[in-house]
Short mmCIF file of C-alpha atoms in Angstrom, two decimals:
data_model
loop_
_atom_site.label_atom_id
_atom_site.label_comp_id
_atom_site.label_asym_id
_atom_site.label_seq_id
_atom_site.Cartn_x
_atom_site.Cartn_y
_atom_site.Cartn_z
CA UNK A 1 0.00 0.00 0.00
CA UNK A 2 2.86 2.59 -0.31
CA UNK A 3 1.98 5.07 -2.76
CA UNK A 4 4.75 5.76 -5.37
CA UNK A 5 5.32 9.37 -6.97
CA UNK A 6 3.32 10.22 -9.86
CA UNK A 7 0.25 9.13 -8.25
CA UNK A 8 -0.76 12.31 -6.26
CA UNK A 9 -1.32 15.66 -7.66
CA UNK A 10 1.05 18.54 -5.97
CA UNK A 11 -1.55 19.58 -4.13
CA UNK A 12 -2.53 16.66 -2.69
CA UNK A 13 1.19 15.35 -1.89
CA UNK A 14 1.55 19.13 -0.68
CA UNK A 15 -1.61 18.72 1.56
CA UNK A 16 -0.40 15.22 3.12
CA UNK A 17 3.41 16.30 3.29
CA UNK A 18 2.20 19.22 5.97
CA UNK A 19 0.05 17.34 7.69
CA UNK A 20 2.24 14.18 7.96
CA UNK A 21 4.90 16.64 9.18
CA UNK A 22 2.61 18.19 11.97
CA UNK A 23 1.69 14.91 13.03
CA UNK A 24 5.13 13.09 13.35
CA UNK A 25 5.60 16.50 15.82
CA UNK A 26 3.32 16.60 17.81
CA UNK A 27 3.57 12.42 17.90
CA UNK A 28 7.17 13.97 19.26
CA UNK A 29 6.03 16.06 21.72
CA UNK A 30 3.95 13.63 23.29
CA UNK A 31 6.57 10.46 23.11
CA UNK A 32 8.94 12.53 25.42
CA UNK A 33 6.71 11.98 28.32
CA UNK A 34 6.02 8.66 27.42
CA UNK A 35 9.15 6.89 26.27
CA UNK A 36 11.61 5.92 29.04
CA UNK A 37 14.88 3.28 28.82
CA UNK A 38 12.84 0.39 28.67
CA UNK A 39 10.41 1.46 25.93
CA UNK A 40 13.51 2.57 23.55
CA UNK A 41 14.94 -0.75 22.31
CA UNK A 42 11.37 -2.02 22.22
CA UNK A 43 10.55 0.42 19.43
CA UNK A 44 14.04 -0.53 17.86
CA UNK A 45 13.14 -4.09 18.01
CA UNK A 46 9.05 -3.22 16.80
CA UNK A 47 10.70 -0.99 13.51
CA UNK A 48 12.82 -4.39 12.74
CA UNK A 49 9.83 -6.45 13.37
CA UNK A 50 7.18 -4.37 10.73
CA UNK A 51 10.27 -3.97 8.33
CA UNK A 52 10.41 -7.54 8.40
CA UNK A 53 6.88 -8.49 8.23
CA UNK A 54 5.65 -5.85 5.32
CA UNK A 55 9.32 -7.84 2.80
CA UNK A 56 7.08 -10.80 3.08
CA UNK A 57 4.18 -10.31 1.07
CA UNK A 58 1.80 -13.34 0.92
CA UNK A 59 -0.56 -14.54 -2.42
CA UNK A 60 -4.38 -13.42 -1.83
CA UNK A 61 -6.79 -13.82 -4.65
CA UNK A 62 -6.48 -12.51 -8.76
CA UNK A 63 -3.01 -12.72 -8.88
CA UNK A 64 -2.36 -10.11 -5.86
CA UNK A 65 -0.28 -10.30 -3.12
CA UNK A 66 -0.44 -8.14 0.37
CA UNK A 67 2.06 -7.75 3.42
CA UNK A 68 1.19 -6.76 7.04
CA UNK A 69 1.61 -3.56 7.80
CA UNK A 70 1.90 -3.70 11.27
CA UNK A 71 0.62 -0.45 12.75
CA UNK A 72 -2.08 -1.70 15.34
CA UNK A 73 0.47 -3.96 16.88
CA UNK A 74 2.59 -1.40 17.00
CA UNK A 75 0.92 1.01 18.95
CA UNK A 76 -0.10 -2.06 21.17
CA UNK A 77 3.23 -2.46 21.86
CA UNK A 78 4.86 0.98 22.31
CA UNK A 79 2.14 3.18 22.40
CA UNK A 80 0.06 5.18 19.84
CA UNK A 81 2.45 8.76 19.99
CA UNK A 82 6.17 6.12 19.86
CA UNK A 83 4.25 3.42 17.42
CA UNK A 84 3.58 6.57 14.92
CA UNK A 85 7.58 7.11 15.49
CA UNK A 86 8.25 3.42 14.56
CA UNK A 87 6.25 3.59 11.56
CA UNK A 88 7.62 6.35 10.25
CA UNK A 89 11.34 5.44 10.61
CA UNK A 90 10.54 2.14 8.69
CA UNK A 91 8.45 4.29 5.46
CA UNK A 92 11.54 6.43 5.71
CA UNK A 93 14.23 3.99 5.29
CA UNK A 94 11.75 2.15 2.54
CA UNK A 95 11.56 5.00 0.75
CA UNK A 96 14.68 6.74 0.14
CA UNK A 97 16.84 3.26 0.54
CA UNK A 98 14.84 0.81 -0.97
CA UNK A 99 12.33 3.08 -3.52
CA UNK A 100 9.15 1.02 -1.67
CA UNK A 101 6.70 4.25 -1.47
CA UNK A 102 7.51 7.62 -3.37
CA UNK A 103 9.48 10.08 -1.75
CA UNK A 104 6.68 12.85 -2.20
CA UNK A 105 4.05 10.66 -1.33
CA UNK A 106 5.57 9.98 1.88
CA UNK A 107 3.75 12.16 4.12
CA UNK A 108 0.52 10.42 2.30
CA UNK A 109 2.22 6.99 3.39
CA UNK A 110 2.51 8.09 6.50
CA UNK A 111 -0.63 9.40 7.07
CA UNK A 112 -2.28 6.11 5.85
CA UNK A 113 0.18 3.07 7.91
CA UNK A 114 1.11 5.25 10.70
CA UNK A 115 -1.60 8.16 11.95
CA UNK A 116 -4.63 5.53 10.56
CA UNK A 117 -2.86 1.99 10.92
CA UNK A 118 -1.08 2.89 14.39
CA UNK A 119 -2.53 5.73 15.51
CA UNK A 120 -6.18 6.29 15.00
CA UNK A 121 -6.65 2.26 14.86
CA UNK A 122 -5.04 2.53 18.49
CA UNK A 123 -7.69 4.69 20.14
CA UNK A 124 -10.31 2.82 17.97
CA UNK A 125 -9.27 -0.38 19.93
CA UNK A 126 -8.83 1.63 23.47
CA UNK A 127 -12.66 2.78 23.01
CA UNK A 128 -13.95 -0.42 21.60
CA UNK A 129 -12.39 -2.44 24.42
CA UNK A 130 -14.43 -0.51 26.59
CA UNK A 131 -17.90 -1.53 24.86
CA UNK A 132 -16.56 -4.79 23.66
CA UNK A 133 -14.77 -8.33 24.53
CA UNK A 134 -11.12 -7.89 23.92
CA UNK A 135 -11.35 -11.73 22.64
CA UNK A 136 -11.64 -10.89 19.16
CA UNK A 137 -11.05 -7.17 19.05
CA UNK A 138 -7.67 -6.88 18.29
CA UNK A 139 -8.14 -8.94 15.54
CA UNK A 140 -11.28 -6.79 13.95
CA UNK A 141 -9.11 -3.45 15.04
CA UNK A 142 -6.56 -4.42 12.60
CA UNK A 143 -8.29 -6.04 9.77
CA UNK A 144 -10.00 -2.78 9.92
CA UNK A 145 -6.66 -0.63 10.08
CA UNK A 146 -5.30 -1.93 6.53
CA UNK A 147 -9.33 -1.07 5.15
CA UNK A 148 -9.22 2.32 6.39
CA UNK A 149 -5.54 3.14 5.60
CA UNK A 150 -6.51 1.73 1.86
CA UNK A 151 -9.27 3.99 1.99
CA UNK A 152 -7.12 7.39 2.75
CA UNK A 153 -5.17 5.76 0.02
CA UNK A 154 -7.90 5.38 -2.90
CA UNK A 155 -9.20 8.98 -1.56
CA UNK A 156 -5.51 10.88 -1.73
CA UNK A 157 -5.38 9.12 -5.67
CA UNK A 158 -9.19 10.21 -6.43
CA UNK A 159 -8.51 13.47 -5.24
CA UNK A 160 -5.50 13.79 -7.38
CA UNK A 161 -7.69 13.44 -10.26
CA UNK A 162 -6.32 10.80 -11.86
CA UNK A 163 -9.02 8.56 -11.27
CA UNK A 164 -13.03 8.80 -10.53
CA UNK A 165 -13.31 8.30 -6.48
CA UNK A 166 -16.32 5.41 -7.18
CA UNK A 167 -13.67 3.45 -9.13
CA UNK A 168 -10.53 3.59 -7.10
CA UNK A 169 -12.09 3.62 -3.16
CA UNK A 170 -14.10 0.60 -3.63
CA UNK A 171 -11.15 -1.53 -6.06
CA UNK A 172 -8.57 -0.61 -2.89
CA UNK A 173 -10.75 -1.20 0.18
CA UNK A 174 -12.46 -4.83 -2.01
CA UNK A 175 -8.39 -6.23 -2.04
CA UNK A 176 -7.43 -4.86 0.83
CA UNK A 177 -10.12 -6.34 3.23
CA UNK A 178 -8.99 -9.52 1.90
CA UNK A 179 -5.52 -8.63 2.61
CA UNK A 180 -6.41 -7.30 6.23
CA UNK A 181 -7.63 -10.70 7.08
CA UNK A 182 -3.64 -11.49 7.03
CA UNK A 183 -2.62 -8.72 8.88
CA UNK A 184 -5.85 -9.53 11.73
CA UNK A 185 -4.16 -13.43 11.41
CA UNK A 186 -0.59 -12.24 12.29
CA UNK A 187 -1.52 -9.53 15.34
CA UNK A 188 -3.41 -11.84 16.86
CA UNK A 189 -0.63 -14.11 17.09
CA UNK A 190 2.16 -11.63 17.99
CA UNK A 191 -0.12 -10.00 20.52
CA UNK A 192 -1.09 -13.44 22.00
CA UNK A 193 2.68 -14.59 22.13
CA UNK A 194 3.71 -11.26 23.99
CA UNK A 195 0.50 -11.39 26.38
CA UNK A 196 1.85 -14.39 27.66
CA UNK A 197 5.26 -14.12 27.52
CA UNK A 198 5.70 -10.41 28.81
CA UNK A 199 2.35 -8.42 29.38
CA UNK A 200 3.35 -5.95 31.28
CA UNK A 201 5.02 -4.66 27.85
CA UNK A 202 1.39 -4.22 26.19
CA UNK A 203 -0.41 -1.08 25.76
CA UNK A 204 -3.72 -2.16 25.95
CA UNK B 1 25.08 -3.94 29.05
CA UNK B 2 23.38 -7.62 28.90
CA UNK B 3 20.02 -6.01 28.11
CA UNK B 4 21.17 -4.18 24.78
CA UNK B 5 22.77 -7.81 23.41
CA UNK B 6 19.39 -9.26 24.54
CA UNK B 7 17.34 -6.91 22.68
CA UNK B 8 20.45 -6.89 19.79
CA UNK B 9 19.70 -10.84 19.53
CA UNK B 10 16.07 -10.85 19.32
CA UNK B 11 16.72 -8.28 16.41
CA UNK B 12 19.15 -11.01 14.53
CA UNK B 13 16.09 -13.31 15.42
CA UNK B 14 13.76 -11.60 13.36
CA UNK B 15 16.10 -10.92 10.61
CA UNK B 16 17.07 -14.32 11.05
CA UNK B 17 13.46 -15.29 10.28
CA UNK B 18 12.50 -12.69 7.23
CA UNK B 19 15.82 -14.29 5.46
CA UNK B 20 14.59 -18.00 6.21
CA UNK B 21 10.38 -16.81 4.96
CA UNK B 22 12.04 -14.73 1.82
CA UNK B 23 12.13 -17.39 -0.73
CA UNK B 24 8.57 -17.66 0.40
CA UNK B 25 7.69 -14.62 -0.27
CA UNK B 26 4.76 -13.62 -3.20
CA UNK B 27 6.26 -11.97 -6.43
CA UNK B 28 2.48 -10.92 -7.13
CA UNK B 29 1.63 -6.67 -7.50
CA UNK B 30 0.62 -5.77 -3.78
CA UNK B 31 -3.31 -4.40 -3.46
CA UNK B 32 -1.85 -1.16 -4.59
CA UNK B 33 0.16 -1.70 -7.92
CA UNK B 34 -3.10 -4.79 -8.82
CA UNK B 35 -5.46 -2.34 -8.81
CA UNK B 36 -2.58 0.56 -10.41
CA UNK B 37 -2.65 -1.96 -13.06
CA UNK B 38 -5.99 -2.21 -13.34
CA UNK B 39 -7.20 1.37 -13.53
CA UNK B 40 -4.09 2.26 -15.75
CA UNK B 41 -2.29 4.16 -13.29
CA UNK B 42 1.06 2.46 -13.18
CA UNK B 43 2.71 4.21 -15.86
CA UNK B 44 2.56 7.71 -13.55
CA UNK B 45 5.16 6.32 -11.77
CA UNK B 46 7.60 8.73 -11.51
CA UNK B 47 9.91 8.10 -8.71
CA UNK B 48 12.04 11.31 -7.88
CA UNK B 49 15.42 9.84 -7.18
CA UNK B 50 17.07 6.17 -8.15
CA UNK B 51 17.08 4.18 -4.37
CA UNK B 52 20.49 2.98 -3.75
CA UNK B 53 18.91 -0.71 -3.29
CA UNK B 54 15.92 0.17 -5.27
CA UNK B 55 13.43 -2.73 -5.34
CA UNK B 56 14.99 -5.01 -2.18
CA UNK B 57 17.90 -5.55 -4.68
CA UNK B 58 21.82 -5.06 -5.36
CA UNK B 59 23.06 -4.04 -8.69
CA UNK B 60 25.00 -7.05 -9.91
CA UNK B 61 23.97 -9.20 -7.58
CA UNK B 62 21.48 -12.20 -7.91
CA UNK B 63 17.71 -10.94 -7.01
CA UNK B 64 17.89 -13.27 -3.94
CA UNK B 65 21.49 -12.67 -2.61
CA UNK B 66 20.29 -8.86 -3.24
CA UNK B 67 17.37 -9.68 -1.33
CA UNK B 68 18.75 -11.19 1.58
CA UNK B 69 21.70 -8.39 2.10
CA UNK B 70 18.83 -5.73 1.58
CA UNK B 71 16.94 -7.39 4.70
CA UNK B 72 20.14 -7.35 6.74
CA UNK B 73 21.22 -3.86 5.67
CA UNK B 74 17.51 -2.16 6.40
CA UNK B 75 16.59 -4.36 9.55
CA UNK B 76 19.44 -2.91 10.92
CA UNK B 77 19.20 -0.11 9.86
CA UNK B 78 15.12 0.66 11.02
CA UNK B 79 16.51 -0.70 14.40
CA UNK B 80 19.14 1.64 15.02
CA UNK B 81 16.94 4.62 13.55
CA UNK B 82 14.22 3.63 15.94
CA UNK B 83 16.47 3.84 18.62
CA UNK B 84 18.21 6.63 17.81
CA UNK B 85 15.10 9.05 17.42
CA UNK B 86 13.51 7.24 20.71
CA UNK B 87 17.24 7.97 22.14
CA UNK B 88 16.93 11.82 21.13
CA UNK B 89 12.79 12.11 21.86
CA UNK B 90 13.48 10.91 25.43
CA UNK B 91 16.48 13.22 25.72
CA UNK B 92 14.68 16.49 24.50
CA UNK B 93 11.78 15.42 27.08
CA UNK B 94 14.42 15.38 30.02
CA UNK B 95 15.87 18.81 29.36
CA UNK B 96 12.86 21.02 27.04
CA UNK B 97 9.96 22.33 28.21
CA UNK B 98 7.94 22.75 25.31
#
């Protein structure tokens, strides 16, 4: 789901650039009460984790792959402010070293797998836990975190004009909620594995 | 300094594992570039700058053995970025107010 360049209009990779920026700050300025010396390797060992996981892309249906993207368990795991942080070192280093997302579109790829994957997803699980049992929630949280971050991502293309909004939203969120079913199968596991191996680690 | 080669291993681990799951790995378009292909918006690719490992690969180098080193070069790399903006985030914390 990282957007290449030539896919969004100026304005729009303009538009997602600033407010990519002003989120990764103020993610900042709230991380600096919340990280201390235990949480830092943890996010060093969370950015190798998501690097990892999104390299192994797995066959879905028509010929398409997907990849987890990680965000929910993320933020489960470091919190939402540090798991936007972790995120947004790994679309760095994808972008400029390896070319995976566009260098302009980066803010727009950051917005999408880090503020909606990580972040937003986060306090969608934190107020949903409070309504719902936590049994399966994780599990919906982050199917639902690749939908919605495939939505922002058919919505930053259609507004770029290339392509009629009807077309592109429902085509990326059709292939990506089969995709998310992946990314549910694999937090799920991860989260269970750390629950009982070291809970007291877990944001939840 | 037994907890940093604890947490140092568990990073090898995971590379350890992406290397072993690589050959694995789908060569299919992701959701993005299927439906790209689809709507005929892959050819507005127009990437800005050539990637020094562009596409998980090394120039010269067979697309796995490219593959692996790429996974060894950016794990590492993620890791010590993570750490080293968590590093300087907790650091501004401890001594600015804003």
């Amino acid at each position: 789901m990282h957007i290449p360049d030539g896919f969004l209009s100026p304005t729009v990779w303009v538009a997602t650039d600033v407010a990519a920026i002003a989120a990764v700050g103020l993610a900042v300025r709230k991380a600096r009460k919340e990280i201390d010396d235990h949480l830092i390797p943890l996010m060093g060992v969370t950015a190798a984790f998501v690097f990892g996981a999104q390299m192994l892309n797995f066959p879905v249906i028509g010929g398409t792959s997907g990849h987890v993207l990680g965000g929910l368990l993320t933020a489960l795991l470091v919190g939402p402010n540090a798991a936007i942080l972790v995120m947004t070192v790994v679309l760095f280093v994808q972008a400029f070293l390896f070319g995976d997302g566009g260098i302009l579109a980066l803010g727009a790829n950051i917005l999408n797998m880090a503020v909606i994957g990580a972040w937003l997803c986060y306090w969608l699980y934190r107020w949903l836990a409070k309504v719902w049992r936590r049994k399966w929630l994780a599990a919906i949280v982050a199917w639902l975190s690749v939908v919605l971050g495939s939505i922002a991502c058919g919505l930053e293309i259609a507004f770029s004009g290339t392509v009629p909004l009807f077309t592109v939203v429902p085509a990326m969120a059709g292939i990506h909620a089969v995709i998310g079913i992946g990314e549910a199968l694999v937090t799920v596991s991860a989260f269970n594995f750390v629950k009982r191996l070291r809970p007291e680690i877990l944001q939840w | 300094m037994q907890w940093r080669r604890t947490w140092w291993l568990i990073v090898a681990i995971i590379a350890g594992i992406t290397v072993i799951l690589l050959p694995f790995a789908s060569d299919l378009p992701d959701g993005l570039e299927r439906v790209a292909e689809t709507l005929g918006l892959a050819s507005r690719e127009r990437p800005i700058l050539t990637p020094p490992l562009g596409n998980y690969s090394l120039p010269g180098r067979e697309r796995f053995i490219g593959m692996l080193i790429a996974t060894i070069i950016g794990t590492i790399l993620v890791t010590a970025l993570a750490y080293w903006l968590a590093w300087m985030v907790k650091r501004g914390g401890e001594g600015l107010s804003w």
